[in-house]
CSV table of C-alpha atoms and ligand atoms in Angstrom, one decimal:
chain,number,residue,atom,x,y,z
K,1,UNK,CA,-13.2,-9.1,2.7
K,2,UNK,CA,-11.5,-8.3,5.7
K,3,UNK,CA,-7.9,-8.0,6.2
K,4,UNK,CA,-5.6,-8.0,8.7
K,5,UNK,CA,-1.9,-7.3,7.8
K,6,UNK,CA,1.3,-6.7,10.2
K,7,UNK,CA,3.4,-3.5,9.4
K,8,UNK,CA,7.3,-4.9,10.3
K,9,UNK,CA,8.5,-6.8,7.0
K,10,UNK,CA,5.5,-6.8,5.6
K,11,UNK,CA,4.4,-3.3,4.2
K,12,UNK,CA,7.5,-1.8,5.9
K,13,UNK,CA,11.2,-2.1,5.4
K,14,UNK,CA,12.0,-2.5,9.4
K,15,UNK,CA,14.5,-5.4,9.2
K,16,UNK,CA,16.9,-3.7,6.5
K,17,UNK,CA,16.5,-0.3,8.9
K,18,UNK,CA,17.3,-1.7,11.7
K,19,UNK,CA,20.2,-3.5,10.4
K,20,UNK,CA,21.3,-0.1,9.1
K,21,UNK,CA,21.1,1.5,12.1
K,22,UNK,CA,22.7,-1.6,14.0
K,23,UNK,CA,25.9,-0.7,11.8
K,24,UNK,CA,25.9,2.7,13.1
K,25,UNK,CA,25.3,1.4,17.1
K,26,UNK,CA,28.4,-0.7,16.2
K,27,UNK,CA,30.8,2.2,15.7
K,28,UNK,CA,29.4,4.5,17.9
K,29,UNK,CA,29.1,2.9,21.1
K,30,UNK,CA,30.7,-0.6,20.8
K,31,UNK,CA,34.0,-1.1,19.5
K,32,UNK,CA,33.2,-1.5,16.0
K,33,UNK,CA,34.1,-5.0,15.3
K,34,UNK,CA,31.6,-5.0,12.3
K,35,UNK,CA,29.3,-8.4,11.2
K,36,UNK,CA,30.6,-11.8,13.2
K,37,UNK,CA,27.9,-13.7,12.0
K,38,UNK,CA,25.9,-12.1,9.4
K,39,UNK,CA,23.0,-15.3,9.1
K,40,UNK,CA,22.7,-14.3,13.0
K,41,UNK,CA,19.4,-13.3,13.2
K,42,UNK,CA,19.9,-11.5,16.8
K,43,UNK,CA,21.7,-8.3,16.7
K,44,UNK,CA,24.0,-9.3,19.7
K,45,UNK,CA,25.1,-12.9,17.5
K,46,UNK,CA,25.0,-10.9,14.3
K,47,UNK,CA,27.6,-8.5,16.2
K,48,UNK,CA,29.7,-8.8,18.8
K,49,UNK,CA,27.0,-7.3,21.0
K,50,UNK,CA,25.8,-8.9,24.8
K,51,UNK,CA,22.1,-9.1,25.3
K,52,UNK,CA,21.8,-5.6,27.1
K,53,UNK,CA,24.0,-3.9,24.5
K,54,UNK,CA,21.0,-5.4,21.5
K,55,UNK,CA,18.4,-4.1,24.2
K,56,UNK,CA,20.2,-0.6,24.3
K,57,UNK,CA,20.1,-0.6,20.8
K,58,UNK,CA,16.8,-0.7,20.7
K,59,UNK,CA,16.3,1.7,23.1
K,60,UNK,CA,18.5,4.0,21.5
K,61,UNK,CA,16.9,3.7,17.6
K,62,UNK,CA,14.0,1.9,17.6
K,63,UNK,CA,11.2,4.8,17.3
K,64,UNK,CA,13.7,6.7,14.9
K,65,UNK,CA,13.6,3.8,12.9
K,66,UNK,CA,9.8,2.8,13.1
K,67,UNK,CA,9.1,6.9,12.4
K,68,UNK,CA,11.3,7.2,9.3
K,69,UNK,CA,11.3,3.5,7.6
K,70,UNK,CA,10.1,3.6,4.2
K,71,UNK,CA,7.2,1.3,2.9
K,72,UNK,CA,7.6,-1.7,0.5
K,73,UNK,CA,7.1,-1.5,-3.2
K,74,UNK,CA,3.4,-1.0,-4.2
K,75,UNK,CA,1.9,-0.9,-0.7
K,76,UNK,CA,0.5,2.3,-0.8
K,77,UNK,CA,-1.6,1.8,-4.4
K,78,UNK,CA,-2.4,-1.8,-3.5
K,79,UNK,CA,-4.0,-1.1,-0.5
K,80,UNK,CA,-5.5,2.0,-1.6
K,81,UNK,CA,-7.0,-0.6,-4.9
K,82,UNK,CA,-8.2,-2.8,-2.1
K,83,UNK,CA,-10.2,-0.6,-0.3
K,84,UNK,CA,-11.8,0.7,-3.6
K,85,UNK,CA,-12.5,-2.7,-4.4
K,86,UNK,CA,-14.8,-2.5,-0.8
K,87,UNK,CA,-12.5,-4.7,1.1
K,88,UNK,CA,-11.1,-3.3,4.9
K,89,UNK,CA,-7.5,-3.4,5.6
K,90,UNK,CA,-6.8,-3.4,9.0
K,91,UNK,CA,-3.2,-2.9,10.5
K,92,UNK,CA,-2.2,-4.8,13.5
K,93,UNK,CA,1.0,-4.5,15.2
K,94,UNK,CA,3.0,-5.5,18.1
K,95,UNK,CA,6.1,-3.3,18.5
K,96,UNK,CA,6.5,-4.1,22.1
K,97,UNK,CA,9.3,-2.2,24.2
K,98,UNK,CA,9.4,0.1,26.7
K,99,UNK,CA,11.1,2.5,24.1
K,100,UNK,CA,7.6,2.4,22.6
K,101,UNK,CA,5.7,5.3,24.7
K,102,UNK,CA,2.8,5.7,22.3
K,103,UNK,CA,2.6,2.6,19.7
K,104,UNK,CA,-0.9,3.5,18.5
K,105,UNK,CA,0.2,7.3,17.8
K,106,UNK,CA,3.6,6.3,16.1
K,107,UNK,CA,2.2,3.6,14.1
K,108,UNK,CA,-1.0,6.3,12.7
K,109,UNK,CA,1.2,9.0,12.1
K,110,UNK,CA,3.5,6.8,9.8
K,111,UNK,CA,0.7,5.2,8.2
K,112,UNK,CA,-0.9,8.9,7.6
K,113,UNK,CA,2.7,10.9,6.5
K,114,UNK,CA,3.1,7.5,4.0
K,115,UNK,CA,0.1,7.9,3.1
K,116,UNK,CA,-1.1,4.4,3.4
K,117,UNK,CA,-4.6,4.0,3.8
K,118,UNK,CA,-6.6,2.2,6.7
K,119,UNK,CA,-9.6,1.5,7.9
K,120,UNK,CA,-8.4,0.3,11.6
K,121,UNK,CA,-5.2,0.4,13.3
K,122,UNK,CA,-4.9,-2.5,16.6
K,123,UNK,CA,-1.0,-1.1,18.0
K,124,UNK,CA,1.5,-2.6,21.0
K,125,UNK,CA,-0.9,-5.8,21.1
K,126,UNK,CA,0.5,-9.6,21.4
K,127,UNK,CA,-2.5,-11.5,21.0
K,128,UNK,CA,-3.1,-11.5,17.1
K,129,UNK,CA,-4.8,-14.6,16.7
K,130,UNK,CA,-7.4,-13.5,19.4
K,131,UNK,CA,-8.1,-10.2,17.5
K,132,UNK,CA,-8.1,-12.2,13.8
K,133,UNK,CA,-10.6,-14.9,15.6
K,134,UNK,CA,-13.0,-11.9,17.2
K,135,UNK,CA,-12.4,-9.4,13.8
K,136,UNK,CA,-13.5,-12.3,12.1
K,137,UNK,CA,-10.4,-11.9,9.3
K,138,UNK,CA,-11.5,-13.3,5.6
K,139,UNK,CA,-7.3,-13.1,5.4
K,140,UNK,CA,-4.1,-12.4,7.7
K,141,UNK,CA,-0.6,-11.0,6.3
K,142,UNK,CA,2.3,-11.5,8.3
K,143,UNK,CA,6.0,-12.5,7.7
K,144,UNK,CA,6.3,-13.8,11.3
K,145,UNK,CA,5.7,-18.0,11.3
K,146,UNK,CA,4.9,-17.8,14.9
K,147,UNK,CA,1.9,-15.2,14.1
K,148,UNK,CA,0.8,-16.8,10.8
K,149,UNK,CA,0.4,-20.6,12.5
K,150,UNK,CA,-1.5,-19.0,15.7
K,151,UNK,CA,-3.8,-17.2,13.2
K,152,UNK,CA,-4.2,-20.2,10.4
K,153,UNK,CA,-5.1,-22.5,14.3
K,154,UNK,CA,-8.6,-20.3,13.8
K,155,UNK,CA,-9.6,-21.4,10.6
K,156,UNK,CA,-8.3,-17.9,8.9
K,157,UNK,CA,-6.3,-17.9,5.6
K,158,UNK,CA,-2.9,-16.5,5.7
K,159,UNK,CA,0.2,-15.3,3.5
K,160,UNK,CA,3.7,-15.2,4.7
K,161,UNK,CA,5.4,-12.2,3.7
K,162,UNK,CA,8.9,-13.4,2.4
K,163,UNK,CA,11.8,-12.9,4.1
K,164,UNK,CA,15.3,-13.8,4.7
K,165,UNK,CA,14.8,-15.3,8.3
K,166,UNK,CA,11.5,-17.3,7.3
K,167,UNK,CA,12.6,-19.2,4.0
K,168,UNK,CA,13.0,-22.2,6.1
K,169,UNK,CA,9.4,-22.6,7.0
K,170,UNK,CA,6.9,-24.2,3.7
K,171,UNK,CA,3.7,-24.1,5.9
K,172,UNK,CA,2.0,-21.2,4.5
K,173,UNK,CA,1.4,-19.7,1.1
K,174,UNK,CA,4.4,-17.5,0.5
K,175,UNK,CA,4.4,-13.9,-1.2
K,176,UNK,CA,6.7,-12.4,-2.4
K,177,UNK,CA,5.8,-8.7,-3.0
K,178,UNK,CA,2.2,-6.5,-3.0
K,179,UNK,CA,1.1,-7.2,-6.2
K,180,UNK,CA,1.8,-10.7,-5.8
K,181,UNK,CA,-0.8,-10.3,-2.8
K,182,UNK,CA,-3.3,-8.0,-4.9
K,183,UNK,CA,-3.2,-11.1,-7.3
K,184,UNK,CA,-3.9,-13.7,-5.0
K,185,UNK,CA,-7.1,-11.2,-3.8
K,186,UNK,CA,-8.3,-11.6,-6.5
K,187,UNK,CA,-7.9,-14.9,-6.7
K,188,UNK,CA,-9.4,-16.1,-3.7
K,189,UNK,CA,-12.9,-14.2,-5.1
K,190,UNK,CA,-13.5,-16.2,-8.1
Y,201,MG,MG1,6.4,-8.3,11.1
């Protein structure tokens, strides 16, 4: 099979990072007011930010973060099972920002120091579904709704990655975690 998965909040801890991070921005260059609306799922909501202090933000963390963000829970040996197993994993990301300068080169030499194994990397593209429909995708991982319903719109199967901003949505088969996805794999085979 071929598989396409995202890297933000689905094999990578990005969200929790970021929110890390947006504590730190808080104190340091705003006046530290802390969490105003913690199920705010905008920085400048979630704090008492404006719209060019969450775009600073960004501008000021984002690659520290996307270089040094750890990966979920049994990505690495899951993926590295799957490609034994003769399937191809490729990684497709957007990570859009002009505080991106080299999205390909970021995103390969995280996957390489993590040691995540790949067999094609697509980096700092939008158009998902367009590379899913071409790619011809046996199966798409994403936790973003938006991504997952433009994907599922050309006949591909996809899993939602779990988490806290997409509970809402009962569309899409939900995972939970990488074995949880190795399962349903194997699964979809029989
Ligand atoms: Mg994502």
């Amino acid at each position: 099979m071929r598989i396409g998965i995202d890297i933000d909040d689905t094999i990578a801890d990005t969200n929790e990072m970021l929110e890390a991070y947006a504590g730190i921005y808080d104190k340091l260059y705003k006046e530290g007011h802390g969490i105003v609306d913690k199920n705010c799922y905008k920085f400048n909501g979630m704090y008492d930010w404006s719209e060019e202090d969450r775009l600073d933000f960004f501008k000021t963390y984002m690659v520290e973060v996307l270089e040094n963000v750890e990966v979920k829970d049994y990505v690495v040996d899951v993926i590295k099972k799957l490609r034994q197993e003769g399937n191809e994993i490729i990684f497709i990301t957007t990570r859009d920002g002009d505080y991106i300068e080299d999205c390909y080169k970021l995103t390969k030499t995280w996957l390489d120091e993590k040691n995540v194994e790949y067999d094609m990397i697509i980096a700092g593209d939008k158009r998902k579904s367009d590379y899913a429909d071409s790619l011809k995708f046996d199966l798409f991982i994403d936790d973003s709704i938006k991504n997952c319903t433009k994907v599922s719109e050309k006949g591909i199967d996809v899993l939602l990655f779990d988490t806290k901003y997409n509970r809402y949505n009962k569309d899409f088969k939900r995972v939970k975690n990488w074995q949880e996805i190795y399962e349903y794999i194997h699964d979809m085979k029989k």
